[in-house]
PDB file of C-alpha atoms in Angstrom:
ATOM      1  CA  MET A   1     -26.557   2.504   9.836  1.00 93.00           C
ATOM      2  CA  TYR A   2     -23.064   1.022   9.717  1.00 98.00           C
ATOM      3  CA  ALA A   3     -21.007  -1.083  12.112  1.00 98.00           C
ATOM      4  CA  ASN A   4     -17.446  -1.017  10.708  1.00 98.00           C
ATOM      5  CA  ILE A   5     -16.485   2.373   9.315  1.00 98.00           C
ATOM      6  CA  LEU A   6     -13.198   3.170   7.611  1.00 98.00           C
ATOM      7  CA  ILE A   7     -12.004   6.780   7.527  1.00 97.00           C
ATOM      8  CA  PRO A   8      -9.002   7.148   5.198  1.00 97.00           C
ATOM      9  CA  VAL A   9      -6.830  10.080   6.240  1.00 95.00           C
ATOM     10  CA  SER A  10      -4.793  12.263   3.929  1.00 90.00           C
ATOM     11  CA  PHE A  11      -2.819  15.008   5.594  1.00 87.00           C
ATOM     12  CA  ASP A  12      -3.212  17.354   2.623  1.00 78.00           C
ATOM     13  CA  GLU A  13      -4.591  20.729   3.670  1.00 73.00           C
ATOM     14  CA  ASP A  14      -7.498  20.641   1.224  1.00 70.00           C
ATOM     15  CA  ARG A  15      -9.119  17.566   2.851  1.00 75.00           C
ATOM     16  CA  ASP A  16     -11.878  18.169   5.409  1.00 84.00           C
ATOM     17  CA  ILE A  17     -11.201  15.300   7.790  1.00 89.00           C
ATOM     18  CA  GLU A  18     -13.337  16.871  10.524  1.00 92.00           C
ATOM     19  CA  LYS A  19     -16.375  16.748   8.253  1.00 94.00           C
ATOM     20  CA  ALA A  20     -15.558  13.125   7.364  1.00 94.00           C
ATOM     21  CA  ILE A  21     -15.445  12.269  11.071  1.00 95.00           C
ATOM     22  CA  ASP A  22     -18.780  14.002  11.649  1.00 96.00           C
ATOM     23  CA  VAL A  23     -20.441  12.125   8.775  1.00 97.00           C
ATOM     24  CA  ALA A  24     -18.970   8.822   9.984  1.00 97.00           C
ATOM     25  CA  LYS A  25     -20.424   9.419  13.464  1.00 96.00           C
ATOM     26  CA  ARG A  26     -23.844  10.232  11.987  1.00 97.00           C
ATOM     27  CA  CYS A  27     -23.847   7.040   9.909  1.00 97.00           C
ATOM     28  CA  ALA A  28     -22.718   4.795  12.742  1.00 97.00           C
ATOM     29  CA  LEU A  29     -24.557   2.363  14.931  1.00 97.00           C
ATOM     30  CA  ASP A  30     -24.031   2.955  18.656  1.00 95.00           C
ATOM     31  CA  THR A  31     -21.623   0.021  18.752  1.00 96.00           C
ATOM     32  CA  ALA A  32     -19.770   0.902  15.533  1.00 97.00           C
ATOM     33  CA  ARG A  33     -16.024   0.502  15.135  1.00 98.00           C
ATOM     34  CA  PHE A  34     -14.048   3.252  13.427  1.00 98.00           C
ATOM     35  CA  THR A  35     -10.658   2.908  11.802  1.00 98.00           C
ATOM     36  CA  PHE A  36      -8.509   5.880  10.839  1.00 98.00           C
ATOM     37  CA  LEU A  37      -6.275   4.637   8.041  1.00 98.00           C
ATOM     38  CA  HIS A  38      -3.362   6.298   6.299  1.00 97.00           C
ATOM     39  CA  ALA A  39      -1.808   4.680   3.226  1.00 96.00           C
ATOM     40  CA  GLN A  40       1.802   5.736   2.842  1.00 93.00           C
ATOM     41  CA  ASP A  41       3.291   5.369  -0.630  1.00 90.00           C
ATOM     42  CA  ILE A  42       6.254   3.058  -0.895  1.00 89.00           C
ATOM     43  CA  LEU A  43       9.374   5.008  -1.751  1.00 88.00           C
ATOM     44  CA  PRO A  44      11.385   3.695  -4.669  1.00 90.00           C
ATOM     45  CA  SER A  45      14.739   2.339  -3.522  1.00 89.00           C
ATOM     46  CA  TYR A  46      16.620   5.023  -5.450  1.00 91.00           C
ATOM     47  CA  VAL A  47      14.879   7.597  -3.236  1.00 87.00           C
ATOM     48  CA  ALA A  48      14.792   5.673   0.041  1.00 86.00           C
ATOM     49  CA  ASP A  49      18.537   5.022  -0.173  1.00 89.00           C
ATOM     50  CA  HIS A  50      19.143   8.765   0.183  1.00 91.00           C
ATOM     51  CA  ILE A  51      16.912   9.311   3.213  1.00 92.00           C
ATOM     52  CA  ALA A  52      18.313   8.702   6.651  1.00 92.00           C
ATOM     53  CA  PRO A  53      16.549   5.818   8.452  1.00 88.00           C
ATOM     54  CA  GLU A  54      15.881   8.144  11.396  1.00 93.00           C
ATOM     55  CA  VAL A  55      13.848  10.417   9.111  1.00 91.00           C
ATOM     56  CA  LEU A  56      11.718   7.519   7.879  1.00 89.00           C
ATOM     57  CA  ILE A  57      11.125   6.294  11.427  1.00 91.00           C
ATOM     58  CA  SER A  58      10.327   9.815  12.641  1.00 94.00           C
ATOM     59  CA  THR A  59       7.832  10.332   9.805  1.00 92.00           C
ATOM     60  CA  HIS A  60       6.143   7.000  10.541  1.00 92.00           C
ATOM     61  CA  ASP A  61       5.914   7.855  14.251  1.00 95.00           C
ATOM     62  CA  GLU A  62       4.516  11.332  13.538  1.00 95.00           C
ATOM     63  CA  ILE A  63       1.800   9.938  11.269  1.00 95.00           C
ATOM     64  CA  LYS A  64       0.889   7.303  13.868  1.00 96.00           C
ATOM     65  CA  THR A  65       0.691   9.998  16.570  1.00 96.00           C
ATOM     66  CA  ARG A  66      -1.596  12.178  14.454  1.00 95.00           C
ATOM     67  CA  LEU A  67      -3.866   9.218  13.685  1.00 96.00           C
ATOM     68  CA  ASN A  68      -4.018   8.289  17.381  1.00 97.00           C
ATOM     69  CA  GLU A  69      -4.992  11.886  18.239  1.00 95.00           C
ATOM     70  CA  MET A  70      -7.890  11.673  15.781  1.00 93.00           C
ATOM     71  CA  ALA A  71      -9.008   8.330  17.155  1.00 96.00           C
ATOM     72  CA  ALA A  72      -8.760   9.433  20.788  1.00 94.00           C
ATOM     73  CA  GLY A  73     -11.973  11.448  20.560  1.00 83.00           C
ATOM     74  CA  MET A  74     -14.105   8.567  19.327  1.00 91.00           C
ATOM     75  CA  PRO A  75     -15.327   5.416  21.033  1.00 90.00           C
ATOM     76  CA  ASN A  76     -14.272   2.083  19.508  1.00 95.00           C
ATOM     77  CA  ALA A  77     -11.697   3.748  17.264  1.00 97.00           C
ATOM     78  CA  ASN A  78      -8.349   2.421  16.162  1.00 97.00           C
ATOM     79  CA  VAL A  79      -5.706   3.342  13.632  1.00 98.00           C
ATOM     80  CA  ALA A  80      -3.935   1.629  10.767  1.00 97.00           C
ATOM     81  CA  LEU A  81      -0.859   2.821   8.930  1.00 97.00           C
ATOM     82  CA  ILE A  82      -0.181   0.795   5.799  1.00 96.00           C
ATOM     83  CA  GLN A  83       2.092   1.100   2.786  1.00 94.00           C
ATOM     84  CA  GLY A  84       1.093   1.106  -0.838  1.00 95.00           C
ATOM     85  CA  PRO A  85      -0.794   3.144  -3.436  1.00 94.00           C
ATOM     86  CA  ALA A  86      -3.598   4.961  -1.608  1.00 94.00           C
ATOM     87  CA  GLY A  87      -6.649   3.869  -3.607  1.00 95.00           C
ATOM     88  CA  ARG A  88      -5.709   0.219  -3.887  1.00 96.00           C
ATOM     89  CA  SER A  89      -4.537   0.052  -0.287  1.00 97.00           C
ATOM     90  CA  ILE A  90      -7.751   1.575   1.044  1.00 98.00           C
ATOM     91  CA  THR A  91     -10.036  -0.758  -0.906  1.00 98.00           C
ATOM     92  CA  SER A  92      -7.914  -3.808  -0.079  1.00 98.00           C
ATOM     93  CA  TRP A  93      -7.922  -2.931   3.620  1.00 98.00           C
ATOM     94  CA  ALA A  94     -11.699  -2.394   3.531  1.00 98.00           C
ATOM     95  CA  GLU A  95     -12.237  -5.790   1.951  1.00 98.00           C
ATOM     96  CA  GLU A  96      -9.815  -7.656   4.231  1.00 98.00           C
ATOM     97  CA  ASN A  97     -11.328  -6.083   7.352  1.00 98.00           C
ATOM     98  CA  SER A  98     -15.008  -6.223   6.333  1.00 98.00           C
ATOM     99  CA  ALA A  99     -15.639  -2.481   6.389  1.00 98.00           C
ATOM    100  CA  ASP A 100     -19.241  -1.690   5.544  1.00 97.00           C
ATOM    101  CA  LEU A 101     -18.711   2.053   4.947  1.00 98.00           C
ATOM    102  CA  ILE A 102     -15.786   4.194   3.814  1.00 98.00           C
ATOM    103  CA  VAL A 103     -16.027   7.929   4.527  1.00 97.00           C
ATOM    104  CA  ILE A 104     -13.339   9.656   2.500  1.00 95.00           C
ATOM    105  CA  ALA A 105     -12.519  13.353   2.232  1.00 91.00           C
ATOM    106  CA  SER A 106     -11.707  14.508  -1.289  1.00 85.00           C
ATOM    107  CA  HIS A 107     -10.378  17.656  -2.890  1.00 75.00           C
ATOM    108  CA  ARG A 108     -12.297  19.586  -5.486  1.00 66.00           C
ATOM    109  CA  PRO A 109     -11.550  17.928  -8.820  1.00 64.00           C
ATOM    110  CA  THR A 110      -9.569  19.738 -11.483  1.00 63.00           C
ATOM    111  CA  MET A 111      -9.065  19.060 -15.184  1.00 60.00           C
ATOM    112  CA  SER A 112      -6.066  16.837 -14.403  1.00 58.00           C
ATOM    113  CA  ASP A 113      -8.327  14.503 -12.413  1.00 57.00           C
ATOM    114  CA  ILE A 114     -10.162  13.597 -15.590  1.00 59.00           C
ATOM    115  CA  PHE A 115      -6.978  12.054 -16.945  1.00 48.00           C
ATOM    116  CA  LEU A 116      -5.163  10.921 -13.808  1.00 43.00           C
ATOM    117  CA  GLY A 117      -7.997  10.052 -11.455  1.00 54.00           C
ATOM    118  CA  SER A 118      -7.945  10.565  -7.726  1.00 85.00           C
ATOM    119  CA  THR A 119      -7.841   8.380  -4.668  1.00 90.00           C
ATOM    120  CA  ALA A 120     -11.505   9.031  -3.916  1.00 90.00           C
ATOM    121  CA  ALA A 121     -12.492   8.147  -7.489  1.00 90.00           C
ATOM    122  CA  TRP A 122     -10.539   4.879  -7.261  1.00 93.00           C
ATOM    123  CA  VAL A 123     -12.190   4.047  -3.935  1.00 96.00           C
ATOM    124  CA  VAL A 124     -15.675   4.770  -5.283  1.00 94.00           C
ATOM    125  CA  ARG A 125     -15.083   2.529  -8.306  1.00 95.00           C
ATOM    126  CA  HIS A 126     -13.454  -0.398  -6.474  1.00 97.00           C
ATOM    127  CA  ALA A 127     -14.716  -0.423  -2.879  1.00 97.00           C
ATOM    128  CA  PRO A 128     -16.366  -3.578  -1.587  1.00 97.00           C
ATOM    129  CA  CYS A 129     -18.810  -1.482   0.443  1.00 98.00           C
ATOM    130  CA  ALA A 130     -20.682   1.814   0.531  1.00 98.00           C
ATOM    131  CA  VAL A 131     -18.589   4.975   0.089  1.00 97.00           C
ATOM    132  CA  HIS A 132     -19.437   8.486   1.234  1.00 96.00           C
ATOM    133  CA  VAL A 133     -17.247  11.188  -0.361  1.00 93.00           C
ATOM    134  CA  ILE A 134     -16.813  14.482   1.481  1.00 90.00           C
ATOM    135  CA  ARG A 135     -16.011  17.660  -0.441  1.00 81.00           C
TER     136      ARG A 135
END
């Protein structure tokens, strides 16, 4: 059983976040803390310069709202919205915050994943704690 569970959230349609939440609850101690984390890629300046600041703020606020909605149904849950490459950001956050389990939803791998890798594969290889991958 785990006490500090990290649930990385991708808003892609092919991720089963509900199943990840269910597994996290089943693996948790009664007093466990849950963190819903979304890692937002950093936009290159040549892209960010062409996006209105209001759009960036609105996107950030929308993501935060969606994370808070997920966390609202769970005791001892909070949210984190960070910037950086997803895999590295997730494993760094887990290490810095002493997560003892990461429950991550993944897509079904394709041939391109063999060459490019995926966020879940990165997390499995580099996590400082146990990882449960949901497909």
